[in-house]
Amino acid sequence: MTSEVTVRVPGKINLQLSVGPLQRDGYHELATVFQSVSLFDEITVSEIDKGIEITTDSKSNIPLDKENLAYKAAEIMKKKFDIETGLAIKIKKEIPIAGGMAGGSADAGGTIVAIDSLFSLGLKRDEMERIGSELGADIPFTIAGGTAIGTGRGDQIAPVLSRGSYNWVLALSSSGLSTPSVYKECDRLREGLDISKPFVSDSLLQALSHGDAKALGKALTNDLQPAACSLKPALRLILDVGLDYGALGGIVSGSGPTVAFLAEHEDHALDLVVALTSSGVVGNVIRVAGPVPGARVITGA
Ligand code: C5P
């Protein structure tokens, strides 16, 4: 057994997020298309005498206790597999916090994969995804990666045929949005409306299978976008600027506030970064590519 294992785990954007009505369990039925992008957290897990200790390099405040999904993931793995020693979890963050890119879920997914490797549990990927789904709807996809449809709460994953690589430009916000409050605002905005069953659009799936960035740009949709914009009106301005500067499409990612713009090719993405940065409406703009693989052990395997 190795003494520590490091896992690299990507953030995600939602190319489509179709939200059904609120259900009795407090969740909404979803039909979504996830894509993992090249922005990674690194999770290093090692054994200690007792307890679960989380440390981070992050300057932002992430919880270091039970509030952190990685802590919950370690707790559930210890219980399920009778792990008696304690666990130290180091989180190196690149994925924005509360940014709608599943950063917290990625840390939990990475912790599950790291513990599987550290203790040679020999779990299959779908078994790890099932454990993740007990803790949060986005966790299974952070383990799976690539491009996938998510149904149910977003936790039932099926891979999607996707050709080529896409160039994304992400406009990051300095302050986050809480996922439950965005869903609540979505319910408020849709009050009295007849909400149909969520679905994934054929045009989006076709665009992905043909590797057609222009068609993909037109097919991006997010039912949570009006709610995210209602809570953070500056997002409308950011979307307008990116589209004015020629992005093939622009969308709030998940519950926001990260905005993802699709570029035609790498040079176009660079132009968009310059345009968005100089517009003054966005603080931090980065370029990423997708799809990339899900959580992977990088050292200590
Ligand atoms: O599962 P997760 O902890 O990521 O979800 C956070 C919150 O987002 C839930 O408590 C719920 O308010 C909302 N949510 C939802 N429907 C989903 C997924 C999340 O309403 N399918």
XYZ file of C-alpha atoms and ligand atoms in Angstrom:
322
model
C 0.000 0.000 0.000
C 1.307 3.482 -0.868
C 1.345 6.126 1.854
C -0.477 8.840 -0.086
C -2.498 9.106 -3.286
C -3.202 12.206 -5.367
C -6.205 12.427 -7.674
C -6.821 15.098 -10.297
C -10.474 15.887 -10.848
C -12.016 18.317 -13.357
C -14.756 20.917 -13.081
C -17.814 20.734 -15.329
C -20.107 22.948 -17.318
C -23.688 22.101 -18.281
C -24.302 22.390 -22.023
C -28.005 21.978 -21.374
C -29.871 22.056 -18.081
C -33.566 21.253 -18.361
C -35.299 21.535 -14.989
C -38.617 19.806 -14.234
C -41.023 20.692 -11.437
C -40.055 20.596 -7.747
C -40.566 17.116 -6.317
C -41.581 16.038 -2.822
C -37.987 15.153 -1.875
C -36.934 18.798 -2.369
C -35.097 18.025 -5.627
C -36.054 18.782 -9.242
C -36.065 16.159 -11.943
C -33.321 17.096 -14.427
C -32.234 16.285 -17.942
C -28.777 17.726 -18.382
C -25.691 17.366 -20.551
C -22.444 17.714 -18.644
C -18.999 18.302 -20.090
C -15.844 18.196 -17.965
C -13.344 20.931 -18.716
C -9.621 21.411 -18.150
C -9.771 23.137 -14.791
C -8.699 20.772 -12.013
C -8.651 20.326 -8.256
C -6.074 17.949 -6.784
C -6.983 15.800 -3.806
C -4.237 14.072 -1.812
C -5.300 11.501 0.767
C -3.002 9.872 3.351
C -3.412 7.906 6.557
C -3.219 9.499 10.015
C -3.908 8.016 13.456
C -7.508 9.062 13.788
C -10.245 11.400 12.595
C -10.596 13.241 9.277
C -8.456 16.336 8.717
C -8.873 18.655 5.748
C -6.310 21.231 4.670
C -6.304 23.452 1.599
C -4.049 25.813 -0.305
C -7.118 27.854 -1.209
C -7.135 31.503 -0.200
C -10.916 31.449 -0.282
C -12.888 30.083 2.597
C -13.865 26.503 2.059
C -15.174 24.647 5.092
C -12.629 22.278 6.656
C -15.182 20.300 8.656
C -18.273 18.144 8.039
C -19.687 20.918 5.840
C -17.104 20.001 3.196
C -18.370 17.307 0.810
C -14.873 15.744 0.765
C -15.182 15.209 4.537
C -18.555 13.512 4.023
C -17.070 11.362 1.250
C -14.230 10.242 3.547
C -16.724 9.510 6.333
C -18.931 7.360 4.096
C -15.917 5.455 2.655
C -14.547 4.769 6.166
C -17.914 3.407 7.240
C -18.627 1.315 4.145
C -15.171 -0.285 4.004
C -14.341 -0.510 7.739
C -11.331 1.788 7.420
C -10.096 2.162 10.993
C -7.238 4.655 10.552
C -7.791 8.374 10.245
C -7.518 10.251 6.918
C -5.781 13.487 5.978
C -7.190 15.190 2.865
C -5.268 17.981 1.112
C -7.320 19.995 -1.399
C -5.525 22.070 -4.036
C -8.183 24.222 -5.661
C -8.405 25.551 -9.181
C -12.171 25.063 -9.740
C -14.058 28.174 -8.570
C -15.881 27.894 -5.256
C -19.699 28.110 -5.498
C -19.227 28.791 -9.229
C -21.700 26.337 -10.765
C -18.830 24.086 -11.883
C -19.258 21.321 -9.283
C -16.066 22.267 -7.400
C -17.257 20.880 -4.043
C -18.625 17.760 -5.735
C -15.301 17.278 -7.571
C -13.453 17.263 -4.236
C -15.829 14.577 -2.948
C -15.497 12.536 -6.155
C -11.702 12.859 -5.987
C -11.694 11.753 -2.337
C -13.675 8.598 -3.170
C -11.284 7.692 -6.017
C -8.211 8.437 -3.848
C -9.441 6.277 -0.954
C -10.241 3.428 -3.353
C -6.638 3.551 -4.579
C -4.956 4.164 -1.191
C -6.623 1.110 0.375
C -6.607 -1.011 -2.840
C -10.382 -1.482 -2.589
C -10.649 -2.388 -6.279
C -13.955 -0.551 -6.785
C -15.338 -0.193 -10.300
C -16.032 3.296 -11.560
C -19.824 2.820 -11.466
C -19.599 1.600 -7.844
C -17.723 4.772 -6.902
C -20.288 6.855 -8.804
C -23.108 5.166 -6.853
C -21.422 6.014 -3.536
C -20.992 9.601 -4.753
C -24.680 9.881 -5.620
C -25.554 9.232 -1.962
C -23.867 12.555 -1.131
C -24.687 14.901 -4.000
C -26.258 14.984 -7.449
C -23.146 16.214 -9.331
C -20.612 13.835 -7.753
C -21.080 10.809 -10.095
C -20.259 12.931 -13.146
C -17.067 14.322 -11.582
C -15.870 10.698 -11.334
C -17.093 9.749 -14.838
C -15.958 12.855 -16.768
C -16.134 13.320 -20.549
C -19.506 14.353 -21.958
C -22.593 12.717 -20.475
C -26.333 13.000 -20.047
C -27.518 13.217 -16.465
C -31.089 12.317 -15.546
C -32.971 11.841 -12.263
C -31.421 14.425 -9.940
C -28.600 14.707 -12.488
C -26.907 11.713 -10.865
C -27.882 8.987 -13.382
C -25.074 9.240 -15.908
C -24.924 7.948 -19.493
C -22.035 8.839 -21.834
C -22.797 10.876 -24.955
C -21.158 10.477 -28.351
C -19.079 13.634 -28.699
C -16.581 14.304 -31.436
C -13.621 16.676 -31.151
C -12.557 19.130 -28.531
C -14.286 22.421 -27.717
C -12.677 25.735 -26.778
C -14.425 27.443 -23.870
C -13.863 30.825 -22.289
C -15.037 31.095 -18.702
C -16.014 34.368 -17.049
C -15.547 33.778 -13.314
C -17.247 35.844 -10.631
C -15.573 36.931 -7.429
C -18.600 35.944 -5.318
C -20.548 32.698 -5.643
C -24.219 31.724 -5.830
C -25.743 29.085 -3.576
C -27.261 26.218 -5.569
C -30.380 25.772 -3.365
C -31.168 29.512 -3.568
C -30.921 29.478 -7.383
C -33.343 26.512 -7.578
C -35.654 28.352 -5.156
C -35.557 31.482 -7.324
C -36.268 29.316 -10.395
C -39.402 27.942 -8.651
C -40.451 31.484 -7.719
C -40.059 32.772 -11.299
C -42.026 29.782 -12.669
C -44.834 29.905 -10.070
C -48.229 29.195 -11.652
C -46.670 27.920 -14.901
C -47.198 24.404 -16.176
C -43.702 22.884 -16.100
C -43.151 19.997 -18.481
C -40.916 16.951 -18.033
C -37.242 17.820 -18.569
C -35.626 16.689 -21.814
C -32.320 16.870 -23.706
C -32.646 18.475 -27.135
C -31.883 16.483 -30.283
C -30.124 19.462 -31.854
C -27.601 19.535 -29.000
C -26.887 15.799 -29.236
C -26.526 16.047 -33.011
C -24.124 18.977 -32.724
C -21.966 16.953 -30.308
C -21.977 13.828 -32.459
C -20.941 15.872 -35.528
C -18.334 17.889 -33.603
C -20.145 21.013 -34.876
C -19.166 23.915 -32.606
C -21.435 26.432 -34.399
C -24.519 24.241 -33.957
C -23.521 23.500 -30.350
C -23.259 27.228 -29.627
C -26.854 27.710 -30.803
C -28.152 24.712 -28.818
C -26.815 25.740 -25.360
C -29.707 26.240 -22.890
C -30.063 26.463 -19.135
C -33.418 26.679 -17.330
C -31.604 28.020 -14.250
C -30.154 30.970 -16.183
C -33.081 33.378 -15.589
C -32.917 32.604 -11.857
C -29.122 33.063 -11.680
C -29.439 36.369 -13.606
C -32.281 37.497 -11.347
C -30.073 36.967 -8.256
C -26.980 38.443 -9.963
C -28.065 40.892 -12.701
C -24.439 41.540 -13.759
C -24.518 38.123 -15.438
C -26.805 39.495 -18.187
C -24.213 42.124 -19.025
C -21.423 39.528 -19.133
C -23.503 37.300 -21.456
C -24.194 40.277 -23.756
C -20.522 41.262 -23.935
C -19.346 37.735 -24.822
C -22.021 37.316 -27.502
C -21.326 40.806 -28.909
C -17.678 39.819 -29.274
C -18.620 36.859 -31.424
C -18.883 33.866 -29.071
C -20.713 30.980 -30.800
C -22.899 30.726 -27.706
C -22.905 31.740 -24.074
C -24.517 30.175 -21.040
C -24.539 30.381 -17.263
C -22.964 27.126 -16.070
C -25.258 25.101 -13.773
C -26.531 27.328 -10.992
C -23.898 29.965 -11.850
C -22.381 32.464 -11.548
C -19.657 31.188 -13.939
C -20.531 32.062 -17.550
C -19.191 29.765 -20.298
C -18.663 31.034 -23.854
C -17.976 28.714 -26.750
C -15.259 29.811 -29.200
C -14.729 28.605 -32.751
C -11.056 27.684 -32.296
C -8.110 28.439 -30.013
C -7.271 31.853 -31.536
C -10.903 32.886 -31.319
C -10.878 31.890 -27.643
C -7.798 34.082 -27.079
C -9.553 37.037 -28.768
C -12.582 36.502 -26.538
C -10.407 36.441 -23.404
C -8.872 39.784 -24.405
C -12.267 41.313 -25.275
C -13.958 40.176 -22.063
C -11.019 41.208 -19.875
C -10.780 44.664 -21.422
C -14.559 45.205 -21.250
C -14.205 45.730 -17.511
C -17.374 43.741 -16.693
C -15.508 40.553 -15.726
C -12.691 40.205 -13.203
C -11.228 36.861 -14.117
C -11.394 35.208 -17.536
C -9.820 31.861 -18.387
C -9.598 29.533 -21.356
C -10.328 25.815 -20.976
C -10.955 22.847 -23.266
C -13.483 20.054 -22.979
C -14.179 17.217 -22.756
C -11.475 15.844 -20.442
C -11.524 12.577 -18.446
C -13.025 12.404 -14.941
C -11.223 11.838 -11.617
C -7.856 10.080 -12.153
C -5.063 9.000 -9.828
C -1.906 10.917 -10.798
C 0.556 9.855 -8.090
C 0.742 7.020 -5.589
C -1.184 4.519 -7.728
O -27.254 17.272 -4.513
P -26.641 18.594 -4.212
O -26.211 18.706 -2.766
O -25.575 18.996 -5.157
O -27.819 19.667 -4.397
C -27.796 20.929 -3.760
C -29.195 21.528 -3.759
O -29.575 21.862 -5.100
C -30.296 20.605 -3.264
O -30.408 20.674 -1.853
C -31.524 21.202 -3.952
O -31.966 22.359 -3.292
C -30.962 21.652 -5.303
N -31.148 20.622 -6.355
C -32.417 20.423 -6.877
N -32.604 19.467 -7.848
C -31.555 18.745 -8.322
C -30.239 18.959 -7.827
C -30.076 19.913 -6.831
O -33.373 21.080 -6.473
N -31.773 17.828 -9.244
